[in-house]
Every structure is written in C-alpha cells, then in structure tokens.
Short mmCIF file of C-alpha atoms and ligand atoms in Angstrom, two decimals:
data_model
loop_
_atom_site.label_atom_id
_atom_site.label_comp_id
_atom_site.label_asym_id
_atom_site.label_seq_id
_atom_site.Cartn_x
_atom_site.Cartn_y
_atom_site.Cartn_z
CA UNK M 115 -10.38 -46.63 1.68
CA UNK M 116 -13.36 -45.36 -0.30
CA UNK M 117 -16.77 -46.89 -0.21
CA UNK M 118 -18.45 -46.53 -3.53
CA UNK M 119 -22.14 -45.63 -3.08
CA UNK M 120 -23.24 -46.47 -6.58
CA UNK M 121 -27.04 -46.48 -6.81
CA UNK M 122 -28.49 -49.85 -7.61
CA UNK M 123 -29.86 -50.09 -11.15
CA UNK M 124 -33.57 -50.78 -11.33
CA UNK M 125 -34.31 -54.33 -12.42
CA UNK M 126 -37.51 -56.11 -13.48
CA UNK M 127 -37.35 -58.32 -10.41
CA UNK M 128 -37.82 -55.22 -8.23
CA UNK M 129 -41.44 -55.29 -9.41
CA UNK M 130 -42.28 -58.84 -8.40
CA UNK M 131 -44.35 -58.43 -5.22
CA UNK M 132 -44.15 -60.23 -1.90
CA UNK M 133 -47.33 -62.05 -0.78
CA UNK M 134 -50.06 -59.49 -0.17
CA UNK M 135 -51.09 -58.38 3.29
CA UNK M 136 -54.80 -57.91 2.52
CA UNK M 137 -57.55 -59.66 0.62
CA UNK M 138 -60.33 -57.79 -1.15
CA UNK M 139 -63.50 -59.35 -2.52
CA UNK M 140 -64.63 -56.68 -4.94
CA UNK M 141 -64.58 -53.01 -5.74
CA UNK M 142 -63.62 -50.52 -8.41
CA UNK M 143 -61.05 -47.85 -9.18
CA UNK M 144 -61.08 -45.04 -11.71
CA UNK M 145 -58.23 -43.09 -13.24
CA UNK M 146 -57.40 -40.79 -16.09
CA UNK M 147 -54.11 -40.78 -17.95
CA UNK M 148 -53.01 -38.42 -20.70
CA UNK M 149 -51.37 -38.99 -24.03
CA UNK M 150 -47.84 -37.66 -24.54
CA UNK M 151 -45.88 -36.29 -27.46
CA UNK M 152 -42.23 -37.23 -27.86
CA UNK M 153 -39.72 -34.52 -28.72
CA UNK M 154 -36.75 -36.89 -28.80
CA UNK M 155 -38.31 -39.90 -30.46
CA UNK M 156 -38.30 -43.54 -29.49
CA UNK M 157 -38.08 -45.57 -32.69
CA UNK M 158 -36.60 -49.05 -32.49
CA UNK M 159 -36.88 -51.53 -29.64
CA UNK M 160 -35.33 -54.67 -28.23
CA UNK M 161 -37.00 -57.61 -26.51
CA UNK M 162 -39.40 -56.95 -23.62
CA UNK M 163 -40.23 -53.42 -24.70
CA UNK M 164 -36.72 -52.13 -24.08
CA UNK M 165 -36.12 -49.00 -26.17
CA UNK M 166 -33.18 -48.86 -28.58
CA UNK M 167 -32.59 -45.24 -27.55
CA UNK M 168 -33.73 -42.88 -24.81
CA UNK M 169 -36.61 -40.47 -25.48
CA UNK M 170 -38.19 -37.38 -23.94
CA UNK M 171 -41.81 -36.26 -24.12
CA UNK M 172 -44.19 -33.54 -23.09
CA UNK M 173 -47.15 -34.91 -21.17
CA UNK M 174 -50.46 -33.66 -22.55
CA UNK M 175 -53.41 -32.43 -20.54
CA UNK M 176 -56.66 -32.67 -22.50
CA UNK M 177 -56.08 -35.75 -24.66
CA UNK M 178 -56.62 -38.51 -22.16
CA UNK M 179 -58.22 -41.85 -21.43
CA UNK M 180 -60.61 -42.32 -18.52
CA UNK M 181 -60.83 -45.89 -17.27
CA UNK M 182 -62.99 -47.52 -14.59
CA UNK M 183 -61.77 -50.89 -13.42
CA UNK M 184 -64.31 -53.09 -11.63
CA UNK M 185 -63.02 -56.26 -10.02
CA UNK M 186 -64.50 -59.23 -8.17
CA UNK M 187 -62.71 -62.20 -6.68
CA UNK M 188 -62.97 -65.58 -8.43
CA UNK M 189 -61.22 -68.95 -8.22
CA UNK M 190 -57.71 -68.93 -9.73
CA UNK M 191 -58.02 -69.11 -13.52
CA UNK M 192 -55.29 -69.84 -16.10
CA UNK M 193 -57.06 -67.66 -18.65
CA UNK M 194 -57.65 -64.06 -17.69
CA UNK M 195 -61.25 -63.23 -17.02
CA UNK M 196 -62.26 -59.77 -18.21
CA UNK M 197 -64.84 -57.76 -20.12
CA UNK M 198 -63.91 -54.75 -22.12
CA UNK M 199 -66.17 -51.76 -22.71
CA UNK M 200 -65.16 -48.87 -24.91
CA UNK M 201 -67.45 -45.86 -24.62
CA UNK M 202 -70.03 -48.11 -23.01
CA UNK M 203 -70.03 -50.87 -25.64
CA UNK M 204 -68.14 -54.18 -25.87
CA UNK M 205 -65.03 -53.82 -28.02
CA UNK M 206 -63.81 -57.26 -29.15
CA UNK M 207 -61.06 -55.75 -31.34
CA UNK M 208 -59.26 -54.42 -28.22
CA UNK M 209 -59.23 -57.80 -26.46
CA UNK M 210 -56.04 -59.30 -27.98
CA UNK M 211 -54.01 -56.27 -26.90
CA UNK M 212 -55.28 -56.49 -23.32
CA UNK M 213 -54.81 -60.26 -23.30
CA UNK M 214 -51.18 -59.84 -24.36
CA UNK M 215 -50.71 -57.06 -21.82
CA UNK M 216 -52.05 -59.27 -19.01
CA UNK M 217 -49.78 -62.14 -20.11
CA UNK M 218 -46.75 -59.89 -19.98
CA UNK M 219 -47.55 -58.40 -16.57
CA UNK M 220 -49.02 -61.43 -14.75
CA UNK M 221 -45.68 -62.25 -13.11
CA UNK M 222 -45.63 -58.73 -11.61
CA UNK M 223 -49.33 -58.74 -10.60
CA UNK M 224 -50.11 -62.30 -9.52
CA UNK M 225 -53.65 -61.27 -8.52
CA UNK M 226 -54.60 -60.94 -12.21
CA UNK M 227 -55.60 -64.61 -12.32
CA UNK M 228 -57.78 -64.28 -9.23
CA UNK M 229 -60.24 -61.62 -10.27
CA UNK M 230 -62.84 -61.02 -12.92
CA UNK M 231 -62.39 -57.51 -14.33
CA UNK M 232 -64.64 -55.12 -16.17
CA UNK M 233 -62.50 -52.54 -17.94
CA UNK M 234 -64.68 -49.62 -18.90
CA UNK M 235 -62.79 -47.02 -20.89
CA UNK M 236 -63.29 -43.86 -22.94
CA UNK M 237 -61.15 -41.19 -24.55
CA UNK M 238 -61.61 -37.45 -24.38
CA UNK M 239 -60.33 -37.00 -27.93
CA UNK M 240 -62.45 -37.85 -30.94
CA UNK M 241 -62.86 -41.43 -31.90
CA UNK M 242 -60.39 -42.59 -34.56
CA UNK M 243 -58.80 -39.16 -34.83
CA UNK M 244 -55.45 -40.68 -35.74
CA UNK M 245 -54.24 -39.86 -32.24
CA UNK M 246 -52.84 -43.02 -30.73
CA UNK M 247 -54.77 -43.90 -27.61
CA UNK M 248 -52.45 -46.75 -26.67
CA UNK M 249 -50.21 -44.56 -24.48
CA UNK M 250 -53.05 -43.00 -22.48
CA UNK M 251 -55.08 -46.23 -22.47
CA UNK M 252 -52.30 -48.46 -21.17
CA UNK M 253 -51.21 -45.84 -18.64
CA UNK M 254 -54.77 -45.50 -17.26
CA UNK M 255 -55.19 -49.27 -17.00
CA UNK M 256 -51.78 -49.74 -15.36
CA UNK M 257 -52.61 -46.97 -12.89
CA UNK M 258 -55.88 -48.67 -11.88
CA UNK M 259 -54.17 -52.04 -11.52
CA UNK M 260 -51.65 -50.38 -9.22
CA UNK M 261 -54.51 -48.93 -7.15
CA UNK M 262 -55.70 -52.48 -6.63
CA UNK M 263 -52.20 -53.66 -5.75
CA UNK M 264 -51.89 -50.80 -3.29
CA UNK M 265 -55.16 -51.85 -1.66
CA UNK M 266 -53.73 -55.37 -1.30
CA UNK M 267 -50.45 -53.99 0.04
CA UNK M 268 -51.25 -50.71 1.84
CA UNK M 269 -47.63 -50.23 2.93
CA UNK M 270 -46.59 -49.49 -0.66
CA UNK M 271 -44.77 -46.17 -1.06
CA UNK M 272 -45.95 -43.51 -3.48
CA UNK M 273 -42.65 -43.71 -5.35
CA UNK M 274 -43.00 -47.42 -5.89
CA UNK M 275 -46.61 -46.95 -6.99
CA UNK M 276 -45.66 -44.57 -9.80
CA UNK M 277 -42.53 -46.46 -10.80
CA UNK M 278 -44.40 -49.72 -11.11
CA UNK M 279 -47.34 -48.08 -12.91
CA UNK M 280 -44.85 -46.78 -15.49
CA UNK M 281 -43.09 -50.16 -15.64
CA UNK M 282 -46.38 -51.96 -16.32
CA UNK M 283 -47.64 -49.37 -18.82
CA UNK M 284 -44.41 -49.82 -20.81
CA UNK M 285 -45.19 -53.50 -21.21
CA UNK M 286 -48.54 -52.52 -22.76
CA UNK M 287 -47.19 -49.88 -25.12
CA UNK M 288 -43.64 -48.52 -24.90
CA UNK M 289 -44.41 -44.82 -24.91
CA UNK M 290 -47.20 -45.33 -22.32
CA UNK M 291 -44.53 -45.39 -19.60
CA UNK M 292 -44.11 -41.64 -20.20
CA UNK M 293 -47.78 -40.88 -19.38
CA UNK M 294 -47.84 -41.37 -15.59
CA UNK M 295 -46.14 -38.53 -13.79
CA UNK M 296 -44.43 -35.25 -14.64
CA UNK M 297 -44.79 -32.59 -17.31
CA UNK M 298 -41.63 -33.70 -19.09
CA UNK M 299 -40.64 -37.35 -18.95
CA UNK M 300 -37.46 -39.19 -19.95
CA UNK M 301 -37.49 -42.90 -20.69
CA UNK M 302 -34.43 -45.01 -21.49
CA UNK M 303 -30.90 -45.31 -20.16
CA UNK M 304 -28.98 -42.11 -20.75
CA UNK M 305 -25.49 -41.69 -19.36
CA UNK M 306 -26.12 -38.03 -18.59
CA UNK M 307 -29.44 -38.45 -16.81
CA UNK M 308 -29.34 -39.68 -13.26
CA UNK M 309 -31.88 -42.41 -12.43
CA UNK M 310 -32.76 -42.82 -16.13
CA UNK M 311 -33.91 -46.33 -16.95
CA UNK M 312 -34.98 -48.50 -19.85
CA UNK M 313 -37.72 -49.86 -17.59
CA UNK M 314 -39.63 -46.74 -16.56
CA UNK M 315 -40.17 -43.08 -17.37
CA UNK M 316 -38.84 -40.48 -14.92
CA UNK M 317 -39.93 -36.87 -14.56
CA UNK M 318 -37.48 -34.18 -15.69
CA UNK M 319 -38.06 -31.18 -13.51
CA UNK M 320 -35.55 -28.45 -14.36
CA UNK M 321 -37.81 -26.64 -16.77
CA UNK M 322 -37.52 -22.95 -17.59
CA UNK M 323 -40.68 -20.79 -17.19
CA UNK M 324 -40.73 -20.30 -21.01
CA UNK M 325 -42.14 -23.83 -21.18
CA UNK M 326 -44.81 -23.23 -18.58
CA UNK M 327 -48.18 -24.28 -20.07
CA UNK M 328 -46.49 -24.85 -23.43
CA UNK M 329 -49.17 -25.24 -26.08
CA UNK M 330 -49.72 -28.17 -28.44
CA UNK M 331 -52.42 -27.73 -31.08
CA UNK M 332 -52.89 -31.02 -32.86
CA UNK M 333 -53.93 -30.68 -36.48
CA UNK M 334 -55.87 -33.74 -37.61
CA UNK M 335 -54.63 -34.18 -41.15
CA UNK M 336 -55.58 -37.79 -41.61
CA UNK M 337 -57.83 -39.65 -39.26
CA UNK M 338 -57.61 -43.00 -41.01
CA UNK M 339 -55.91 -46.17 -39.83
CA UNK M 340 -52.12 -46.00 -40.30
CA UNK M 341 -50.81 -48.11 -43.19
CA UNK M 342 -47.83 -49.24 -41.12
CA UNK M 343 -48.13 -49.75 -37.37
CA UNK M 344 -45.54 -48.56 -34.84
CA UNK M 345 -44.83 -52.19 -33.99
CA UNK M 346 -43.74 -52.85 -37.58
CA UNK M 347 -41.82 -49.57 -37.71
CA UNK M 348 -39.86 -50.39 -34.54
CA UNK M 349 -39.04 -53.82 -35.94
CA UNK M 350 -37.69 -52.35 -39.17
CA UNK M 351 -35.05 -50.45 -37.19
CA UNK M 352 -33.36 -53.79 -36.49
CA UNK M 353 -31.84 -54.06 -39.98
CA UNK M 354 -31.90 -50.35 -40.69
CA UNK M 355 -28.72 -49.08 -42.39
CA UNK M 356 -28.68 -45.86 -40.32
CA UNK M 357 -29.84 -47.33 -37.01
CA UNK M 358 -26.62 -47.05 -35.00
CA UNK M 359 -26.03 -43.46 -36.03
CA UNK M 360 -29.66 -42.60 -35.24
CA UNK M 361 -29.51 -44.14 -31.77
CA UNK M 362 -26.29 -42.25 -31.05
CA UNK M 363 -27.90 -39.02 -32.24
CA UNK M 364 -30.89 -39.54 -29.92
CA UNK M 365 -28.52 -39.69 -26.93
CA UNK M 366 -26.86 -36.46 -28.04
CA UNK M 367 -30.17 -34.75 -28.76
CA UNK M 368 -31.45 -35.70 -25.34
CA UNK M 369 -28.41 -34.13 -23.68
CA UNK M 370 -28.92 -30.99 -25.77
CA UNK M 371 -32.68 -30.82 -25.18
CA UNK M 372 -32.34 -31.08 -21.41
CA UNK M 373 -30.06 -28.06 -21.48
CA UNK M 374 -32.48 -26.18 -23.76
CA UNK M 375 -35.44 -26.94 -21.49
CA UNK M 376 -33.50 -25.78 -18.45
CA UNK M 377 -32.20 -22.58 -20.02
CA UNK M 378 -35.34 -21.70 -21.96
CA UNK M 379 -33.57 -21.38 -25.32
CA UNK M 380 -36.53 -21.30 -27.68
CA UNK M 381 -34.60 -20.93 -30.94
CA UNK M 382 -32.57 -24.05 -30.19
CA UNK M 383 -35.75 -25.80 -29.04
CA UNK M 384 -37.46 -25.18 -32.40
CA UNK M 385 -34.49 -26.50 -34.34
CA UNK M 386 -33.96 -29.64 -32.31
CA UNK M 387 -37.65 -30.57 -32.13
CA UNK M 388 -38.24 -30.20 -35.87
CA UNK M 389 -35.05 -32.07 -36.68
CA UNK M 390 -36.13 -34.98 -34.46
CA UNK M 391 -39.57 -35.12 -36.12
CA UNK M 392 -38.11 -35.18 -39.62
CA UNK M 393 -35.47 -37.74 -38.59
CA UNK M 394 -38.21 -40.07 -37.35
CA UNK M 395 -39.90 -39.89 -40.73
CA UNK M 396 -36.57 -40.15 -42.55
CA UNK M 397 -36.04 -43.46 -40.74
CA UNK M 398 -39.39 -44.65 -42.10
CA UNK M 399 -38.53 -43.56 -45.61
CA UNK M 400 -35.17 -45.34 -45.50
CA UNK M 401 -36.38 -48.62 -43.94
CA UNK M 402 -36.75 -51.72 -46.06
CA UNK M 403 -39.57 -51.93 -46.94
CA UNK M 404 -39.79 -48.13 -46.95
CA UNK M 405 -42.95 -46.24 -46.17
CA UNK M 406 -44.28 -42.70 -45.83
CA UNK M 407 -46.80 -41.70 -43.18
CA UNK M 408 -46.86 -37.99 -43.96
CA UNK M 409 -49.55 -36.75 -46.37
CA UNK M 410 -49.32 -33.86 -48.83
CA UNK M 411 -51.18 -31.69 -46.28
CA UNK M 412 -48.58 -32.51 -43.62
CA UNK M 413 -45.96 -30.89 -45.86
CA UNK M 414 -48.21 -27.94 -46.71
CA UNK M 415 -48.60 -27.25 -42.99
CA UNK M 416 -44.86 -27.53 -42.33
CA UNK M 417 -44.13 -25.02 -45.10
CA UNK M 418 -46.72 -22.59 -43.72
CA UNK M 419 -45.30 -22.86 -40.20
CA UNK M 420 -41.81 -22.08 -41.50
CA UNK M 421 -43.10 -19.07 -43.41
CA UNK M 422 -45.11 -17.77 -40.45
CA UNK M 423 -42.10 -18.17 -38.15
CA UNK M 424 -39.87 -16.31 -40.54
CA UNK M 425 -42.35 -13.46 -40.90
CA UNK M 426 -43.29 -13.05 -37.25
CA UNK M 427 -40.25 -14.38 -35.32
CA UNK M 428 -42.74 -16.23 -33.10
CA UNK M 429 -41.01 -19.45 -31.96
CA UNK M 430 -43.71 -21.82 -33.17
CA UNK M 431 -42.60 -25.23 -34.41
CA UNK M 432 -43.99 -28.64 -35.30
CA UNK M 433 -43.46 -32.21 -34.33
CA UNK M 434 -44.92 -35.39 -35.76
CA UNK M 435 -45.56 -38.80 -34.32
CA UNK M 436 -45.96 -41.95 -36.37
CA UNK M 437 -48.70 -40.52 -38.58
CA UNK M 438 -49.75 -37.59 -40.74
CA UNK M 439 -51.09 -35.32 -37.97
CA UNK M 440 -49.06 -32.26 -37.02
CA UNK M 441 -48.47 -31.12 -33.44
CA UNK M 442 -47.97 -27.35 -33.43
CA UNK M 443 -45.91 -26.34 -30.39
CA UNK M 444 -45.60 -22.78 -29.05
CA UNK M 445 -45.26 -20.74 -25.84
CA UNK M 446 -48.46 -19.80 -24.05
CA UNK M 447 -47.90 -16.05 -24.45
CA UNK M 448 -48.25 -16.40 -28.25
CA UNK M 449 -51.50 -18.32 -27.99
CA UNK M 450 -53.76 -15.71 -29.56
CA UNK M 451 -51.50 -15.01 -32.54
CA UNK M 452 -50.77 -18.66 -33.26
CA UNK M 453 -54.40 -19.77 -32.94
CA UNK M 454 -55.40 -17.03 -35.35
CA UNK M 455 -52.73 -18.23 -37.78
CA UNK M 456 -53.94 -21.81 -37.40
CA UNK M 457 -57.54 -20.79 -38.10
CA UNK M 458 -56.61 -18.56 -41.03
CA UNK M 459 -54.03 -20.72 -42.74
CA UNK M 460 -53.79 -24.28 -41.44
CA UNK M 461 -57.33 -25.49 -40.76
CA UNK M 462 -57.93 -25.92 -44.51
CA UNK M 463 -55.40 -28.77 -44.46
CA UNK M 464 -57.16 -30.62 -41.62
CA UNK M 465 -59.64 -33.40 -42.30
CA UNK M 466 -63.11 -31.89 -41.73
CA UNK M 467 -61.33 -28.82 -40.35
CA UNK M 468 -60.61 -30.65 -37.10
CA UNK M 469 -57.91 -29.78 -34.59
CA UNK M 470 -57.44 -30.20 -30.83
CA UNK M 471 -56.09 -27.57 -28.46
CA UNK M 472 -53.87 -29.08 -25.82
CA UNK M 473 -50.99 -28.08 -23.56
CA UNK M 474 -48.48 -29.57 -21.16
CA UNK M 475 -50.12 -31.45 -18.30
CA UNK M 476 -48.78 -33.39 -15.39
CA UNK M 477 -49.88 -36.98 -15.65
CA UNK M 478 -52.34 -39.58 -14.44
CA UNK M 479 -54.95 -38.94 -11.75
CA UNK M 480 -57.07 -40.98 -9.36
CA UNK M 481 -60.73 -40.28 -10.02
CA UNK M 482 -62.28 -41.80 -6.93
O1 LIG G 600 -45.20 -46.64 -27.97
P1 LIG G 600 -45.29 -47.04 -29.38
O2 LIG G 600 -44.81 -48.45 -29.63
O3 LIG G 600 -46.62 -46.76 -30.01
O4 LIG G 600 -44.24 -46.14 -30.23
C1 LIG G 600 -44.28 -44.75 -30.24
C2 LIG G 600 -43.39 -44.21 -31.27
C3 LIG G 600 -43.45 -42.71 -31.52
O5 LIG G 600 -44.70 -42.17 -31.13
C4 LIG G 600 -43.28 -42.47 -33.01
C5 LIG G 600 -42.33 -41.98 -30.81
C6 LIG G 600 -42.44 -41.83 -29.33
O6 LIG G 600 -41.37 -41.74 -28.70
O7 LIG G 600 -43.55 -41.74 -28.79
#
C-alpha cells in the first residue's frame, strides 16, 4: 500500500494566529521594502486579491519604501487608531487605503484593534514619478506589522514570518506580495511550480549567472496620475473577450520563463519579456471601455531599443507596467554601452530628462 505524501495546500486560515504569548506596551519597528517589476504580468483578479493568473517578477533594489511603525497599547477599539505621515507630513489621501488594508487583515492580526499606530513612511524614488509605490509601501508596512507579531509570539519561525508578510502585503496591493523575499518571485498557482500559491509570493532560485545584478533603468516618460487605475484594469478582465486565452498564455509563459532564467537564454528572454509587456497593454486596448496608457514617447523608446538591439546585438529589452514609463532591462556587463545609449538617444523622451538606475535586489530588510 502506498501512502501519498501530498503537501498540504496553504490556506488563509493558516495565518490566523493563536493567542499571543507576550504583551508589549509600546515600541517601534522600521523596515524597507523594494518595488518589483513583473515579467509575466498579473492582470485580472478574483475576490480577496486572488490573481486570475500566475506572475513572475524581478525584485528591485533602489526603488523602495522605508517605513517606521510606532505603536502604543490602547483599549480595544472598533475603529483602527492610526496616524499617517508621508515624508514627515500628514497624508490624508493615503488613509482610505490603509483603513481598507487594516479591515482586510484584522482577522489575521487581532492586535490591530489594540494599538495606536504612527506609520511614518517615505520613498527613495521621486515623488509622483509614475512609479507605483503601492507594492513597496504595502510590503514595508506588512513587514513591520509582522515584526510586531513576532515580538508578541517569539516562537514564530522565519519561514512563517516571510510567508505571512507576503500574505498580508497581497491584501494591501496584489503585486506587493512579490516584494518581500528573493530576487525573482512567483505568485499564483502554477501546476509546474512546486509550492506556488495564490496567497503568497515564493522565491524562484534557479537563476543563471547571466541574470546576476540584471539592470533595470526606468525611463520616466509620464509622471502624471494614471487615467485608469490598476483596480479598474483588473476588473475589466472579468468580461474581457480574450481573458481565458490570456490567462492560459500566462501559465505557458511562466513555464517558459523559468526555463529561460535557469538556462540563461537571453535571446528567448528578450522575446518573452517584450511580448508579455505588449500583451498587457493589448488587454487594456481591447477592454470595454478600452484605454491606452502608453504615450507617444513610450513607442519612440521601444522603436529605438529595437533598432539599437539590431545594430549592436546587445540583449537589451523593455517591459512596461500599467503606465507609460519604460523599464529597460539588460545584463550588467553591458551597463556602460546601454547607459550611453540611454543618455544619447532615450533621455530626450523622458519627462524632464528623468530616469532611475536600478537592478535586481533581494527584498525587504529590518532597519532596527
Ligand atoms: O498590484 P496591482 O493591483 O497594482 O497590479 C499590478 C499590475 C501590473 O503591475 C500591471 C502587473 C504586475 O504583475 O505587477
């Protein structure tokens, strides 16, 4: 007789804690968490921040949020008690998002109703640069909240800490669950990825040295507010005529990309990454209502990258997130040539000539 040792699937109830061992009156924690850039894109979601398809991202290093969380014990309160400071000043416009986040996670962190919090946060990337700070912001806050939970339950394992931080971050902003740990992170059930889960991001570690310190130069084409938010975009995938085919393709592309990352096949990498970026925007253009987030300069840059690649055979490529900015991706050993090309030919298409040099990083950090 065989005994089947099938691993138990992770479930939300795994993150509901037992009564805490310790009590703490007050204190503070600090953390930084980076942004991430998806290569296989998440676009479309179900209830409770469950993705419609699996995704894979590179974790960034320099674009990050730094958050200090101060807490002091109060009587149980139905309404959450918190102050929010962004770059040292109160930021009322961020409150609803945090309020909603706390509502969603209160069942997993019952102490939320028993403390007053001061959330003091800042980003390393320029203010309203068009770079979404929700991934890094939610990841940094979730990480700090887990530091507090760990202080209340010191027996917590490191694995559980990171899994739950990712689980909580996802409930703040889907892609935030990919900003906790690992240079390359996969989020979403994928038949061909062991331990993959719709609930958390997991690190993918079989990465070829060609991707070591892979560069991402972010060209800031349009720093304005997006006309259509990601939330609306995800929602539009529900009645999208091509949705099923797209979700199927994301599964296949993830299988292919894992192999590419392991074998270091840069030509295949370029093709798959650009195809994913354009597919994301094709989904936007074929939604009802339809919309376009790329700007004329986005297309100018793409054309220039294609021309430069053809002329030099340097495996530089682009990806896009839900906006007009262009992420230029390339191996570290071509850094000098590509940066020169960016300065000579692409900076003219950036708003105020602005761009950010970043590279693969490995996730969130404790700062105290
Ligand atoms: O995490 P959200 O809801 O902001 O959605 C992110 C969507 C994309 O950035 C376009 C793709 C992705 O996988 O990050």
